[in-house]
mmCIF file of C-alpha atoms in Angstrom:
data_model
loop_
_atom_site.group_PDB
_atom_site.id
_atom_site.type_symbol
_atom_site.label_atom_id
_atom_site.label_comp_id
_atom_site.label_asym_id
_atom_site.label_seq_id
_atom_site.Cartn_x
_atom_site.Cartn_y
_atom_site.Cartn_z
ATOM 1 C CA GLN V 1 114.765 91.248 109.956
ATOM 2 C CA VAL V 2 111.878 93.935 109.663
ATOM 3 C CA GLN V 3 109.147 94.508 112.493
ATOM 4 C CA LEU V 4 105.190 95.524 111.487
ATOM 5 C CA VAL V 5 102.710 96.682 113.671
ATOM 6 C CA GLU V 6 99.218 97.804 111.892
ATOM 7 C CA SER V 7 96.669 99.614 113.790
ATOM 8 C CA GLY V 8 93.281 101.644 112.474
ATOM 9 C CA GLY V 9 91.086 98.388 112.366
ATOM 10 C CA GLY V 10 87.164 98.359 113.627
ATOM 11 C CA LEU V 11 83.903 98.321 113.070
ATOM 12 C CA VAL V 12 81.974 100.691 110.490
ATOM 13 C CA GLN V 13 78.896 100.535 108.638
ATOM 14 C CA ALA V 14 79.038 100.680 105.358
ATOM 15 C CA GLY V 15 79.790 103.602 103.375
ATOM 16 C CA GLY V 16 82.041 104.668 105.814
ATOM 17 C CA SER V 17 86.072 105.374 106.095
ATOM 18 C CA LEU V 18 88.896 103.690 107.912
ATOM 19 C CA ARG V 19 92.983 104.420 107.947
ATOM 20 C CA LEU V 20 94.882 101.775 108.841
ATOM 21 C CA SER V 21 98.660 102.081 109.748
ATOM 22 C CA CYS V 22 101.716 99.861 109.253
ATOM 23 C CA ALA V 23 104.644 100.887 111.524
ATOM 24 C CA ALA V 24 108.061 99.532 110.422
ATOM 25 C CA SER V 25 111.133 99.283 112.286
ATOM 26 C CA GLY V 26 114.633 97.771 112.354
ATOM 27 C CA ARG V 27 116.884 97.912 108.923
ATOM 28 C CA THR V 28 114.804 98.976 105.957
ATOM 29 C CA PHE V 29 115.962 99.747 102.226
ATOM 30 C CA SER V 30 114.720 101.860 99.653
ATOM 31 C CA SER V 31 114.091 99.086 97.272
ATOM 32 C CA TYR V 32 111.514 97.713 99.333
ATOM 33 C CA VAL V 33 107.841 97.346 98.713
ATOM 34 C CA MET V 34 105.318 97.735 101.312
ATOM 35 C CA GLY V 35 102.076 96.028 100.607
ATOM 36 C CA TRP V 36 98.201 95.277 102.600
ATOM 37 C CA PHE V 37 96.525 91.977 102.169
ATOM 38 C CA ARG V 38 93.716 90.665 103.742
ATOM 39 C CA GLN V 39 91.898 87.627 104.632
ATOM 40 C CA ALA V 40 87.921 86.807 105.242
ATOM 41 C CA PRO V 41 86.832 83.831 107.216
ATOM 42 C CA GLY V 42 86.635 80.943 105.210
ATOM 43 C CA LYS V 43 88.743 82.432 102.399
ATOM 44 C CA ALA V 44 92.088 82.657 101.203
ATOM 45 C CA ARG V 45 94.324 85.792 101.738
ATOM 46 C CA GLU V 46 94.445 88.392 98.841
ATOM 47 C CA PHE V 47 96.459 91.156 97.722
ATOM 48 C CA VAL V 48 94.951 94.797 98.098
ATOM 49 C CA ALA V 49 97.393 97.046 97.455
ATOM 50 C CA ALA V 50 101.114 98.208 97.782
ATOM 51 C CA ILE V 51 103.771 101.180 97.281
ATOM 52 C CA ALA V 52 107.166 101.089 96.677
ATOM 53 C CA TRP V 53 109.092 102.626 99.552
ATOM 54 C CA SER V 54 111.309 104.740 97.642
ATOM 55 C CA GLY V 55 109.311 106.401 94.561
ATOM 56 C CA GLY V 56 106.106 105.483 95.710
ATOM 57 C CA SER V 57 104.813 103.647 92.666
ATOM 58 C CA THR V 58 101.674 101.755 93.656
ATOM 59 C CA ASP V 59 99.396 98.562 92.837
ATOM 60 C CA TYR V 60 95.912 97.819 93.736
ATOM 61 C CA ALA V 61 93.695 94.617 93.243
ATOM 62 C CA ASP V 62 90.658 95.091 91.119
ATOM 63 C CA SER V 63 88.273 95.071 93.985
ATOM 64 C CA VAL V 64 89.594 97.976 95.670
ATOM 65 C CA LYS V 65 90.415 100.428 93.151
ATOM 66 C CA GLY V 66 89.093 103.880 93.231
ATOM 67 C CA ARG V 67 87.735 103.084 96.799
ATOM 68 C CA PHE V 68 91.326 102.401 98.949
ATOM 69 C CA THR V 69 94.234 104.873 98.674
ATOM 70 C CA ILE V 70 97.830 103.611 100.202
ATOM 71 C CA SER V 71 100.580 105.926 101.117
ATOM 72 C CA ARG V 72 103.908 105.992 103.247
ATOM 73 C CA ASP V 73 105.029 108.423 105.040
ATOM 74 C CA ASN V 74 109.065 107.613 104.992
ATOM 75 C CA ALA V 75 110.161 109.905 108.112
ATOM 76 C CA LYS V 76 107.723 107.811 110.109
ATOM 77 C CA ASN V 77 108.230 104.756 109.034
ATOM 78 C CA THR V 78 104.661 103.851 108.069
ATOM 79 C CA VAL V 79 102.529 102.959 105.490
ATOM 80 C CA TYR V 80 99.067 103.965 105.530
ATOM 81 C CA LEU V 81 95.759 102.249 103.882
ATOM 82 C CA LEU V 82 93.035 105.117 103.615
ATOM 83 C CA MET V 83 89.917 102.728 102.837
ATOM 84 C CA ASN V 84 86.489 104.293 101.778
ATOM 85 C CA SER V 85 83.138 103.052 100.533
ATOM 86 C CA LEU V 86 83.580 99.996 102.635
ATOM 87 C CA LYS V 87 81.268 97.231 101.867
ATOM 88 C CA PRO V 88 80.462 94.732 103.857
ATOM 89 C CA GLU V 89 82.650 92.167 101.525
ATOM 90 C CA ASP V 90 85.430 93.990 102.993
ATOM 91 C CA THR V 91 85.107 92.656 106.505
ATOM 92 C CA ALA V 92 88.604 90.706 106.924
ATOM 93 C CA ILE V 93 91.901 90.828 108.677
ATOM 94 C CA TYR V 94 94.358 93.085 107.543
ATOM 95 C CA TYR V 95 98.228 92.531 107.369
ATOM 96 C CA CYS V 96 101.004 94.857 106.340
ATOM 97 C CA ALA V 97 103.958 92.872 104.495
ATOM 98 C CA VAL V 98 106.732 93.791 102.816
ATOM 99 C CA ALA V 99 109.086 92.503 100.145
ATOM 100 C CA LYS V 100 112.603 93.414 99.115
ATOM 101 C CA ASN V 101 111.513 94.263 95.803
ATOM 102 C CA TRP V 102 108.793 93.807 93.511
ATOM 103 C CA ARG V 103 110.104 90.606 92.099
ATOM 104 C CA VAL V 104 110.005 88.675 95.206
ATOM 105 C CA ALA V 105 107.386 87.641 97.362
ATOM 106 C CA TYR V 106 106.682 89.365 100.689
ATOM 107 C CA ASP V 107 108.426 87.645 103.949
ATOM 108 C CA ASN V 108 107.989 89.897 106.896
ATOM 109 C CA TRP V 109 104.620 90.227 107.984
ATOM 110 C CA GLY V 110 102.530 92.029 110.922
ATOM 111 C CA TYR V 111 100.068 90.411 112.792
ATOM 112 C CA GLY V 112 96.948 91.874 110.984
ATOM 113 C CA THR V 113 94.269 94.282 112.178
ATOM 114 C CA GLN V 114 90.496 93.108 112.334
ATOM 115 C CA VAL V 115 88.142 95.430 110.189
ATOM 116 C CA THR V 116 84.446 94.531 110.341
ATOM 117 C CA VAL V 117 82.077 96.323 108.075
ATOM 118 C CA SER V 118 78.415 96.291 109.120
ATOM 119 C CA PRO V 119 75.252 96.390 106.264
#
């Protein structure tokens, strides 16, 4: 079982930046994929970005390409999401999750961190 704890959320003006962190503890494997998802009020949870724990392959939602960057620090067991050029529509609770590989569903989730972007 992997435990995930997100941090770094907050209130920022449109055009600003935030960096989210996701610290993983417990047993992890090199095949794991770490993902960020978000859920805005009244909307379904949506995929934001993901990164392979080994090798660093990444994937992004079209809505955040060119603005968000996902990265990892294997020594710290931490995944980051750098969010630039934030828009009010980026306002949501951001969740970190882990999947055993790219082909299966995410099965461990953090509790989330709130990101609010003011106009």
